[in-house]
């Protein structure tokens, strides 16, 4: 028989409802799995005590036995990226600055998953303050890619992606500012969805770049992505950018017909330093899907996409420099000891509390906002953002979806890129356009290059997550790589 | 535009960061490489293009403030997360000599 931890979210829910397994058995299977593989993977920053987790599972079992209607994710174990506030566990952002910080409130997504009956197991490792593409910027430890432990899991939601790939959790949440859900999903061979900007509340998500940040699920399948998304999406007045829309069922789109969908494949996304192996796998995947599904595929141009990365690194760092000004050692978090005066306290706290990459981005952002450079950098980037958004609007007049590679390379070696910031930033070359335009995008595993997973990115129209998941589910069925798992 | 060590010192001061001489040198080099890449934006004609700060066009989103002075447990949790405090206030070193 299949080990319980091998089941997807959808399979687990069914098994629980059919009483083939109890929530306690399901959770125990995950706890055992974590004991076995976590020493090698190190995807977690913190774990809740086993008694607390099992007590939650027992509550679910009682509810199931009572015959009352159960919550949509009742009994399903998950992890949160450690930039989402939890009152029960420190929320560190993988930074010395917040190492012992216990928030006085839960994030909106923490509340929503709790209400849905999900069982939080722990908090996932990440690049410090979500800045990075390899999770090597964590102040605590490196996370390893389950497919090749000498390689990074991607980032910044690398812990979330590795935990899902290693079957240590049934799903995880990540946050995506320039690709931080999709790129690690691609490198770890799982499904990662960045919803439309505003679909999921950012209340209680520690801010990096507020006009770009969005929370989304990392899962093993597209159907699971739909299940988790419908549990966390919806209007929240505590986030002023949260979209005032009615809640929707996304899982009802799974399995619907996709024949006749029109797909654009922008040629600019197969340039800019793509590894030949990745290009071949993605093009082959698109060709196979086109033939099998009866969809129309056209070569298109999105002429401003090669400028997205540059615009992104100005906008994101400018917003970060402003958002991270709050870490001053006064109200919460780390404070440097022995400061003589307040100004000294600010300087010492920030210099000792932030790591190299965070300092680099805060300074870059400060530079582009500083007197004399604002027009040359920040304002220019905002105008380019308009052009990138326009490229998408035009493409979506003709096409239902855009297909591209998620990342120009497969997982790379630990230490390979960490000393060269620009090379690291180039990981985000295909993912940043969707953030700048605010449109939803998902990464699906579509094959292997050099025995490592390759991600296919599907980009959709704003708030069209239902059809995006419907189409992605059809692609997943054709690509059929679910049978392959990392050997752990 | 070439960034110099002096520019890095200026930006670090604005961002309230202390840097060692070694760090100043490394950051200066890295910023020049990154900004050279970013300068490709100069290839675009941006005449007449409006800037986009947010993709949604929201205006004046209001919500009511919530009074929390009676929520003792929440206030306690907030103060407990602070590095130094006295009588329900955050405590800092002298602002002026």
Coordinates of C-alpha atoms in Angstrom, one line a residue:
Chain A
X1 CA 0.0 0.0 0.0
X2 CA 1.0 3.6 -0.7
X3 CA 2.4 5.4 2.4
X4 CA -0.1 8.0 3.5
X5 CA 2.4 10.8 3.0
X6 CA 2.5 9.9 -0.7
X7 CA -1.1 11.0 -1.3
X8 CA -2.0 14.3 -2.8
X9 CA -4.2 16.7 -1.0
X10 CA -7.2 15.6 -3.0
X11 CA -6.5 11.9 -2.4
X12 CA -6.0 12.5 1.3
X13 CA -9.3 14.3 1.6
X14 CA -11.0 11.5 -0.1
X15 CA -9.3 8.8 2.1
X16 CA -10.3 10.7 5.2
X17 CA -13.9 11.1 4.1
X18 CA -14.1 7.4 3.2
X19 CA -12.6 6.5 6.6
X20 CA -9.8 4.6 4.9
X21 CA -7.4 6.5 7.1
X22 CA -7.7 8.7 10.2
X23 CA -6.2 12.2 10.4
X24 CA -4.0 10.9 13.2
X25 CA -2.6 8.2 10.9
X26 CA -2.1 10.7 8.1
X27 CA -0.2 13.1 10.4
X28 CA 1.9 10.4 12.0
X29 CA 3.0 9.3 8.5
X30 CA 4.2 12.9 7.8
X31 CA 5.9 13.2 11.2
X32 CA 7.8 10.0 10.5
X33 CA 8.7 11.2 7.0
X34 CA 10.0 14.4 8.4
X35 CA 12.2 12.5 10.9
X36 CA 13.6 10.5 8.1
X37 CA 14.4 13.1 5.4
X38 CA 14.5 16.5 7.0
X39 CA 18.1 16.1 8.3
X40 CA 19.2 15.9 4.6
X41 CA 16.8 18.5 3.2
X42 CA 16.5 21.1 6.0
X43 CA 13.4 22.8 4.5
X44 CA 12.0 23.9 7.9
X45 CA 13.1 26.8 10.1
X46 CA 10.8 25.7 12.9
X47 CA 8.4 22.9 13.7
X48 CA 5.5 22.8 16.1
X49 CA 5.7 20.2 18.9
X50 CA 4.4 16.8 17.9
X51 CA 1.7 16.7 20.7
X52 CA 0.2 19.9 19.4
X53 CA 0.1 18.6 15.8
X54 CA -1.5 15.3 16.9
X55 CA -4.0 17.1 19.1
X56 CA -5.2 19.0 16.0
X57 CA -5.5 15.7 14.1
X58 CA -7.6 14.2 16.9
X59 CA -10.0 17.1 16.7
X60 CA -10.4 16.4 13.0
X61 CA -11.0 12.7 13.6
X62 CA -13.7 13.6 16.2
X63 CA -15.4 15.8 13.6
X64 CA -15.2 13.1 11.0
X65 CA -16.7 10.5 13.3
X66 CA -19.5 12.8 14.3
X67 CA -20.8 12.9 10.7
X68 CA -20.8 16.7 10.7
X69 CA -19.8 18.5 7.5
X70 CA -16.0 18.8 7.5
X71 CA -13.9 21.7 6.5
X72 CA -12.4 21.8 3.0
X73 CA -8.8 21.0 4.0
X74 CA -9.6 19.2 7.3
X75 CA -6.6 17.1 8.5
X76 CA -4.2 18.2 5.7
X77 CA -0.6 19.0 6.9
X78 CA 1.1 22.1 5.5
X79 CA 4.0 24.5 6.0
X80 CA 4.0 28.3 5.7
X81 CA 7.0 30.3 4.4
X82 CA 8.5 32.0 7.4
X83 CA 7.4 35.5 6.3
X84 CA 3.8 34.8 7.2
X85 CA 2.8 35.7 10.7
X86 CA 1.9 33.0 13.2
X87 CA 1.2 33.6 16.8
X88 CA 2.3 30.0 17.7
X89 CA 5.7 30.1 16.1
X90 CA 8.4 32.7 15.6
X91 CA 8.2 34.5 12.2
X92 CA 11.8 35.1 11.3
X93 CA 12.0 35.9 7.6
X94 CA 15.2 33.8 7.8
X95 CA 16.8 37.0 9.3
X96 CA 18.8 37.7 12.4
X97 CA 16.6 40.8 12.6
X98 CA 13.5 38.7 13.4
X99 CA 15.2 35.6 14.8
X100 CA 13.0 35.5 18.0
X101 CA 10.1 37.6 16.8
X102 CA 6.7 36.1 17.8
X103 CA 4.0 38.2 16.1
X104 CA 1.0 39.3 18.2
X105 CA -1.3 38.3 15.4
X106 CA -1.9 35.7 12.6
X107 CA -1.6 36.5 8.9
X108 CA -4.8 36.4 6.9
X109 CA -3.7 33.2 5.2
X110 CA -2.8 31.6 8.6
X111 CA -6.4 32.3 9.7
X112 CA -7.9 31.1 6.5
X113 CA -6.0 27.8 6.5
X114 CA -6.9 27.3 10.2
X115 CA -10.5 27.8 9.4
X116 CA -10.3 25.4 6.5
X117 CA -9.1 22.7 8.9
X118 CA -5.5 22.5 7.6
X119 CA -2.8 21.4 10.2
X120 CA 0.3 23.7 10.3
X121 CA 3.4 21.6 10.9
X122 CA 6.0 24.4 10.8
X123 CA 7.6 27.3 9.0
X124 CA 9.7 27.0 5.8
X125 CA 13.2 28.3 5.1
X126 CA 13.6 31.1 2.6
X127 CA 16.0 33.8 1.4
X128 CA 16.3 36.5 4.0
X129 CA 13.2 38.8 3.6
X130 CA 12.4 36.9 0.4
X131 CA 15.4 38.4 -1.4
X132 CA 17.1 35.7 -3.5
X133 CA 16.7 32.9 -5.9
X134 CA 18.5 30.0 -4.1
X135 CA 17.5 30.1 -0.4
X136 CA 21.2 30.5 0.3
X137 CA 20.5 34.0 1.8
X138 CA 18.8 32.4 4.8
X139 CA 20.6 33.6 8.0
X140 CA 20.2 30.1 9.4
X141 CA 21.0 27.3 7.1
X142 CA 21.0 26.0 3.5
X143 CA 18.1 24.0 2.1
X144 CA 18.9 21.2 -0.3
X145 CA 17.1 20.2 -3.5
X146 CA 15.5 16.8 -3.1
X147 CA 16.4 15.9 -6.7
X148 CA 20.1 16.6 -6.2
X149 CA 21.3 17.4 -2.7
X150 CA 24.3 19.3 -4.1
X151 CA 21.9 21.8 -5.7
X152 CA 19.9 24.7 -4.4
X153 CA 16.1 24.4 -4.3
X154 CA 15.7 27.8 -5.9
X155 CA 14.2 30.7 -4.0
X156 CA 13.1 32.7 -2.3
X157 CA 10.4 30.1 -1.3
X158 CA 13.0 27.3 -1.5
X159 CA 12.0 25.7 1.8
X160 CA 8.4 25.5 0.8
X161 CA 9.2 24.0 -2.6
X162 CA 11.7 21.5 -1.1
X163 CA 9.3 20.4 1.6
X164 CA 6.5 19.7 -1.0
X165 CA 8.9 17.9 -3.3
X166 CA 10.3 15.8 -0.5
X167 CA 6.8 14.9 0.7
X168 CA 7.4 16.3 4.1
X169 CA 4.1 18.3 3.8
X170 CA 1.1 17.9 1.6
X171 CA 1.3 21.6 0.5
X172 CA 3.0 24.8 1.4
X173 CA 2.5 28.5 0.9
X174 CA 5.1 30.7 -0.6
X175 CA 5.3 34.4 -1.6
X176 CA 6.2 35.7 -5.0
X177 CA 7.6 39.1 -5.7
X178 CA 9.6 38.4 -8.9
X179 CA 9.3 34.6 -9.2
X180 CA 9.8 33.4 -5.6
X181 CA 7.0 30.8 -5.9
X182 CA 7.4 29.7 -9.5
X183 CA 11.2 29.5 -9.8
X184 CA 11.7 27.2 -6.7
X185 CA 8.6 25.2 -7.9
X186 CA 10.4 24.7 -11.3
X187 CA 13.7 23.7 -9.7
X188 CA 12.0 21.3 -7.3
X189 CA 9.6 19.7 -9.8
X190 CA 6.4 20.9 -8.1
X191 CA 3.4 23.1 -9.0
X192 CA 3.7 26.8 -7.9
X193 CA 1.0 29.4 -8.5
X194 CA 1.4 33.2 -8.2
X195 CA -2.2 34.5 -8.2
X196 CA -3.4 37.8 -9.6
X197 CA -2.1 40.7 -7.6
X198 CA -4.8 41.4 -5.0
X199 CA -6.5 38.0 -5.0
X200 CA -4.9 36.8 -1.7
X201 CA -4.7 39.2 1.2
X202 CA -1.1 40.3 2.2
X203 CA -2.2 41.1 5.8
X204 CA 0.4 39.5 8.0
X205 CA 2.8 38.8 5.1
X206 CA 6.1 40.6 6.0
X207 CA 6.4 43.2 3.2
X208 CA 9.2 43.1 0.7
X209 CA 7.9 45.1 -2.4
X210 CA 4.2 45.9 -1.7
X211 CA 3.1 46.5 -5.2
X212 CA 4.4 43.1 -6.4
X213 CA 4.2 40.7 -3.4
X214 CA 1.6 38.0 -3.7
X215 CA 1.0 34.8 -1.7
X216 CA 0.2 31.4 -3.4
X217 CA 0.3 27.6 -3.1
X218 CA 3.1 25.1 -3.8
X219 CA 1.6 21.7 -4.4
X220 CA 2.3 18.4 -6.1
X221 CA -0.6 18.7 -8.5
X222 CA -2.6 21.4 -10.3
X223 CA -5.8 20.1 -8.6
X224 CA -4.2 20.6 -5.2
X225 CA -3.3 24.1 -6.2
X226 CA -6.9 24.8 -6.9
X227 CA -8.0 23.4 -3.6
X228 CA -5.5 25.5 -1.6
X229 CA -6.2 28.6 -3.6
X230 CA -9.9 28.5 -3.0
X231 CA -9.2 28.3 0.8
X232 CA -7.0 31.4 0.9
X233 CA -8.4 33.7 -1.8
X234 CA -10.9 36.4 -1.0
X235 CA -11.5 40.0 0.0
X236 CA -9.9 41.2 3.3
X237 CA -10.4 44.8 4.4
X238 CA -7.1 44.7 6.3
X239 CA -5.2 44.8 3.1
X240 CA -6.2 47.9 1.2
X241 CA -5.0 46.3 -2.1
X242 CA -7.1 43.2 -1.6
X243 CA -9.6 42.8 -4.5
X244 CA -13.2 43.2 -3.6
X245 CA -14.4 40.1 -5.4
X246 CA -16.7 37.2 -4.5
X247 CA -15.0 34.0 -3.4
X248 CA -14.9 31.4 -6.2
X249 CA -14.5 27.6 -6.5
X250 CA -11.4 26.8 -8.5
X251 CA -11.5 23.1 -8.2
X252 CA -14.8 23.0 -10.3
X253 CA -12.7 24.0 -13.3
X254 CA -10.5 20.9 -13.0
X255 CA -11.1 18.4 -15.7
X256 CA -13.1 20.7 -18.1
X257 CA -12.5 20.6 -21.8
X258 CA -9.7 22.9 -23.2
X259 CA -10.1 22.3 -26.9
X260 CA -9.9 25.5 -28.9
X261 CA -7.9 27.5 -26.4
X262 CA -5.5 29.9 -28.1
X263 CA -1.9 30.0 -26.9
X264 CA 0.8 32.5 -27.5
X265 CA 4.5 31.5 -27.2
X266 CA 6.6 34.7 -27.0
X267 CA 9.9 34.3 -28.7
X268 CA 11.7 36.8 -26.3
X269 CA 11.3 34.2 -23.5
X270 CA 13.5 31.7 -25.3
X271 CA 16.4 34.1 -25.5
X272 CA 18.4 35.9 -22.7
X273 CA 20.7 33.1 -21.6
X274 CA 18.4 30.1 -21.7
X275 CA 20.1 26.7 -21.2
X276 CA 19.8 24.7 -24.5
X277 CA 18.5 21.7 -22.5
X278 CA 15.7 23.8 -20.9
X279 CA 14.7 25.3 -24.2
X280 CA 14.4 21.8 -25.8
X281 CA 12.3 20.3 -23.0
X282 CA 9.9 23.3 -22.9
X283 CA 9.4 23.4 -26.7
X284 CA 8.9 19.7 -26.8
X285 CA 6.4 19.9 -24.0
X286 CA 4.5 22.6 -25.8
X287 CA 4.5 20.7 -29.0
X288 CA 3.2 17.5 -27.3
X289 CA 0.4 19.4 -25.6
X290 CA -0.6 21.2 -28.8
X291 CA -0.9 17.9 -30.7
X292 CA -2.8 16.1 -28.0
X293 CA -5.2 18.8 -26.7
X294 CA -6.3 20.4 -29.9
X295 CA -5.1 23.9 -28.9
X296 CA -3.9 26.6 -31.2
X297 CA -0.3 27.6 -30.6
X298 CA 1.2 30.8 -32.2
X299 CA 4.6 32.3 -32.1
X300 CA 4.2 35.9 -30.7
X301 CA 6.3 38.8 -29.7
X302 CA 6.2 40.7 -26.3
X303 CA 8.8 43.2 -27.2
X304 CA 9.3 44.8 -23.8
X305 CA 9.8 41.6 -21.8
X306 CA 13.6 41.8 -22.1
X307 CA 13.4 45.0 -20.1
X308 CA 11.3 43.5 -17.3
X309 CA 14.2 42.3 -15.2
X310 CA 15.9 45.8 -15.1
X311 CA 12.6 47.5 -14.3
X312 CA 11.9 44.9 -11.6
X313 CA 15.2 45.3 -9.8
X314 CA 14.6 49.1 -9.6
X315 CA 10.9 48.9 -8.5
X316 CA 11.4 46.0 -6.0
X317 CA 14.5 47.4 -4.4
X318 CA 13.0 50.9 -4.1
X319 CA 9.9 49.5 -2.3
X320 CA 12.1 47.3 -0.2
X321 CA 14.3 50.2 1.0
X322 CA 11.1 51.9 2.2
X323 CA 9.5 48.8 3.7
X324 CA 12.6 47.7 5.6
X325 CA 13.1 51.1 7.1
X326 CA 10.9 49.9 9.9
X327 CA 13.7 47.6 11.3
X328 CA 15.3 50.1 13.6
X329 CA 15.6 48.1 16.8
X330 CA 12.9 50.1 18.7
X331 CA 9.5 48.3 18.6
X332 CA 10.3 44.7 17.8
X333 CA 13.0 42.4 16.5
X334 CA 16.7 42.6 17.1
X335 CA 18.4 45.5 18.8
X336 CA 22.2 45.9 18.8
X337 CA 23.5 46.1 22.3
X338 CA 25.5 49.0 23.8
X339 CA 24.5 51.9 21.6
X340 CA 25.3 55.4 23.0
X341 CA 22.5 57.2 21.2
X342 CA 19.5 56.6 19.0
X343 CA 21.2 57.2 15.7
X344 CA 23.9 54.8 16.6
X345 CA 21.3 52.2 17.6
X346 CA 19.6 52.4 14.2
X347 CA 23.0 52.0 12.4
X348 CA 24.3 49.2 14.5
X349 CA 21.0 47.3 14.6
X350 CA 20.6 47.4 10.8
X351 CA 24.2 46.6 10.1
X352 CA 24.3 43.6 12.4
X353 CA 20.7 42.4 11.8
X354 CA 20.6 42.4 8.0
X355 CA 22.6 40.0 5.7
X356 CA 24.6 41.0 2.6
X357 CA 21.8 40.6 0.0
X358 CA 19.3 42.6 2.1
X359 CA 21.9 45.4 2.5
X360 CA 22.6 45.3 -1.2
X361 CA 19.0 45.7 -2.1
X362 CA 18.2 48.3 0.5
X363 CA 21.1 50.4 -0.8
X364 CA 20.2 49.9 -4.5
X365 CA 16.6 51.0 -3.7
X366 CA 17.8 54.0 -1.7
X367 CA 20.1 55.0 -4.6
X368 CA 17.3 54.9 -7.2
X369 CA 15.0 56.9 -4.9
X370 CA 17.7 59.4 -3.9
X371 CA 17.8 63.0 -5.0
X372 CA 19.2 63.3 -8.5
X373 CA 18.6 59.7 -9.5
X374 CA 14.8 59.4 -9.1
X375 CA 14.0 60.3 -12.7
X376 CA 16.9 58.3 -14.2
X377 CA 16.0 55.1 -12.4
X378 CA 12.8 54.9 -10.4
X379 CA 10.5 56.9 -12.6
X380 CA 11.9 55.3 -15.8
X381 CA 11.2 51.8 -14.3
X382 CA 7.6 52.8 -13.6
X383 CA 7.2 53.8 -17.2
X384 CA 8.7 50.5 -18.5
X385 CA 6.2 48.8 -16.1
X386 CA 3.4 50.4 -18.1
X387 CA 4.8 49.1 -21.4
X388 CA 5.2 45.6 -20.0
X389 CA 1.6 45.6 -18.8
X390 CA 0.5 46.8 -22.2
X391 CA 2.4 43.9 -23.9
X392 CA 0.2 41.5 -21.8
X393 CA -3.0 43.4 -22.4
X394 CA -2.4 43.2 -26.2
X395 CA -1.4 39.5 -26.1
X396 CA -4.5 38.6 -24.1
X397 CA -6.8 40.3 -26.7
X398 CA -5.8 37.5 -29.0
X399 CA -4.7 34.6 -26.7
X400 CA -6.1 32.9 -23.7
X401 CA -2.7 32.0 -22.2
X402 CA 1.0 32.6 -22.7
X403 CA 3.4 29.7 -22.4
X404 CA 7.1 30.2 -21.5
X405 CA 9.9 28.5 -19.6
X406 CA 9.8 29.4 -15.8
X407 CA 13.5 29.6 -15.3
X408 CA 16.4 29.8 -17.8
X409 CA 18.3 26.9 -16.1
X410 CA 17.6 23.9 -14.0
X411 CA 18.7 23.7 -10.3
X412 CA 22.3 24.9 -9.9
X413 CA 25.0 23.9 -7.4
X414 CA 25.1 25.3 -3.9
X415 CA 27.7 28.2 -3.9
X416 CA 27.7 28.4 -7.7
X417 CA 26.1 31.9 -8.1
X418 CA 26.1 33.3 -4.6
X419 CA 29.1 35.6 -5.0
X420 CA 27.8 37.1 -8.3
X421 CA 24.5 39.1 -7.6
X422 CA 23.7 39.9 -11.3
X423 CA 24.0 36.2 -12.4
X424 CA 21.7 35.3 -9.5
X425 CA 19.2 38.0 -10.5
X426 CA 19.1 36.6 -14.0
X427 CA 17.2 33.6 -12.7
X428 CA 14.2 35.9 -12.5
X429 CA 14.3 36.9 -16.2
X430 CA 11.1 35.0 -17.2
X431 CA 9.1 35.4 -14.0
X432 CA 9.3 39.2 -13.3
X433 CA 7.0 40.3 -16.1
X434 CA 4.0 38.7 -14.5
X435 CA 4.7 40.5 -11.2
X436 CA 5.1 43.9 -12.9
X437 CA 1.8 43.3 -14.8
X438 CA 0.0 41.8 -11.8
X439 CA -1.2 38.8 -13.9
X440 CA -1.5 35.2 -12.6
X441 CA 1.2 32.7 -13.5
X442 CA 1.8 29.1 -12.6
X443 CA 4.8 26.8 -13.0
X444 CA 4.3 23.1 -13.8
X445 CA 6.9 20.4 -14.1
X446 CA 7.2 19.6 -17.8
X447 CA 10.2 17.3 -18.1
X448 CA 13.9 16.8 -17.2
X449 CA 17.2 18.2 -18.3
X450 CA 20.4 16.8 -16.8
X451 CA 18.1 14.6 -14.6
X452 CA 16.7 17.8 -13.0
X453 CA 13.1 19.1 -13.3
X454 CA 12.2 21.8 -15.8
X455 CA 9.3 24.2 -15.3
X456 CA 6.7 25.4 -17.8
X457 CA 5.2 28.7 -17.0
X458 CA 1.5 29.4 -17.9
X459 CA 0.5 33.0 -17.7
X460 CA -3.2 34.0 -17.7
X461 CA -5.5 37.0 -17.7
X462 CA -6.1 38.9 -14.4
X463 CA -8.5 37.0 -12.1
X464 CA -8.8 34.2 -14.6
X465 CA -7.3 31.6 -12.2
X466 CA -10.2 29.2 -12.8
X467 CA -9.4 28.7 -16.5
X468 CA -5.6 29.0 -15.8
X469 CA -5.9 25.9 -13.5
X470 CA -8.3 24.2 -15.9
X471 CA -5.8 24.6 -18.7
X472 CA -2.8 23.7 -16.5
X473 CA -4.5 20.5 -15.4
X474 CA -4.9 19.5 -19.0
X475 CA -1.2 20.2 -19.7
X476 CA -0.2 18.2 -16.6
X477 CA -2.2 15.2 -17.8
X478 CA -0.4 15.2 -21.2
X479 CA 3.1 15.9 -19.7
X480 CA 2.5 13.1 -17.1
X481 CA 5.6 13.4 -15.0
X482 CA 3.8 12.7 -11.8
X483 CA 5.2 9.2 -11.7
X484 CA 8.7 10.5 -11.2
X485 CA 9.8 11.4 -7.7
X486 CA 13.1 12.4 -6.1
X487 CA 14.8 9.4 -4.5
X488 CA 15.1 10.1 -0.8
Chain B
X1 CA 27.3 56.7 -14.7
X2 CA 30.0 55.1 -12.7
X3 CA 29.3 54.6 -9.0
X4 CA 32.2 55.5 -6.6
X5 CA 33.0 54.5 -3.1
X6 CA 31.8 58.0 -2.1
X7 CA 28.3 57.3 -3.6
X8 CA 28.1 54.0 -1.7
X9 CA 29.0 55.8 1.6
X10 CA 26.3 58.4 0.9
X11 CA 23.7 55.7 0.2
X12 CA 24.7 53.7 3.2
X13 CA 24.3 56.7 5.4
X14 CA 20.8 57.4 4.0
X15 CA 19.9 53.7 4.6
X16 CA 21.3 53.8 8.2
X17 CA 23.9 51.2 7.5
X18 CA 27.6 51.0 8.6
X19 CA 29.9 49.4 6.1
X20 CA 33.5 48.3 6.5
X21 CA 36.1 49.4 3.9
X22 CA 36.1 46.0 2.5
X23 CA 32.3 46.0 2.1
X24 CA 32.3 49.5 0.5
X25 CA 34.7 48.1 -2.2
X26 CA 32.7 45.0 -2.9
X27 CA 29.4 46.9 -3.1
X28 CA 30.8 49.6 -5.4
X29 CA 32.0 46.9 -7.8
X30 CA 28.7 45.0 -7.7
X31 CA 26.5 48.1 -8.1
X32 CA 28.4 49.1 -11.2
X33 CA 27.8 45.7 -12.7
X34 CA 24.1 45.7 -11.8
X35 CA 23.5 49.3 -12.9
X36 CA 25.2 48.6 -16.2
X37 CA 22.6 45.9 -16.8
X38 CA 19.8 48.2 -15.7
X39 CA 21.0 51.0 -18.0
X40 CA 19.6 49.0 -21.0
X41 CA 16.3 50.8 -20.1
X42 CA 17.8 53.8 -21.8
X43 CA 17.3 52.0 -25.2
X44 CA 13.5 52.6 -24.8
X45 CA 11.7 55.6 -26.0
X46 CA 9.5 56.5 -23.0
X47 CA 8.2 59.8 -24.3
X48 CA 4.6 60.3 -23.2
X49 CA 4.4 56.9 -21.3
X50 CA 2.6 57.2 -18.0
X51 CA 4.3 55.6 -15.0
X52 CA 2.5 52.6 -13.2
X53 CA 3.0 52.3 -9.4
X54 CA 0.1 49.9 -8.8
X55 CA -1.5 47.7 -11.4
X56 CA -5.0 48.1 -9.9
X57 CA -6.6 51.5 -10.2
X58 CA -7.7 51.9 -6.6
X59 CA -8.6 55.2 -5.0
X60 CA -9.1 56.1 -1.3
X61 CA -9.6 52.6 0.2
X62 CA -10.8 53.3 3.7
X63 CA -11.5 51.1 6.7
X64 CA -12.2 52.0 10.3
X65 CA -9.5 52.1 12.9
X66 CA -9.8 49.6 15.7
X67 CA -9.3 50.7 19.3
X68 CA -7.1 48.2 21.1
X69 CA -6.5 49.9 24.4
X70 CA -8.9 47.4 26.1
X71 CA -7.3 44.4 24.5
X72 CA -4.9 43.6 27.3
X73 CA -3.6 40.3 25.9
X74 CA -2.8 41.9 22.5
X75 CA -1.1 44.9 24.1
X76 CA 1.0 42.6 26.3
X77 CA 2.0 40.5 23.3
X78 CA 3.1 43.7 21.4
X79 CA 5.2 45.0 24.3
X80 CA 6.7 41.5 24.9
X81 CA 8.0 41.5 21.4
X82 CA 10.0 44.8 22.0
X83 CA 13.7 44.8 22.8
X84 CA 13.4 47.2 25.8
X85 CA 10.4 48.7 27.6
X86 CA 9.2 50.4 30.7
X87 CA 5.7 51.2 32.0
X88 CA 4.1 50.1 28.7
X89 CA 6.4 52.3 26.6
X90 CA 9.3 51.4 24.2
X91 CA 12.6 52.4 25.7
X92 CA 15.5 53.8 23.6
X93 CA 18.9 55.3 24.4
X94 CA 19.3 59.1 24.5
X95 CA 18.1 61.0 21.5
X96 CA 20.3 64.0 22.4
X97 CA 23.4 64.4 24.5

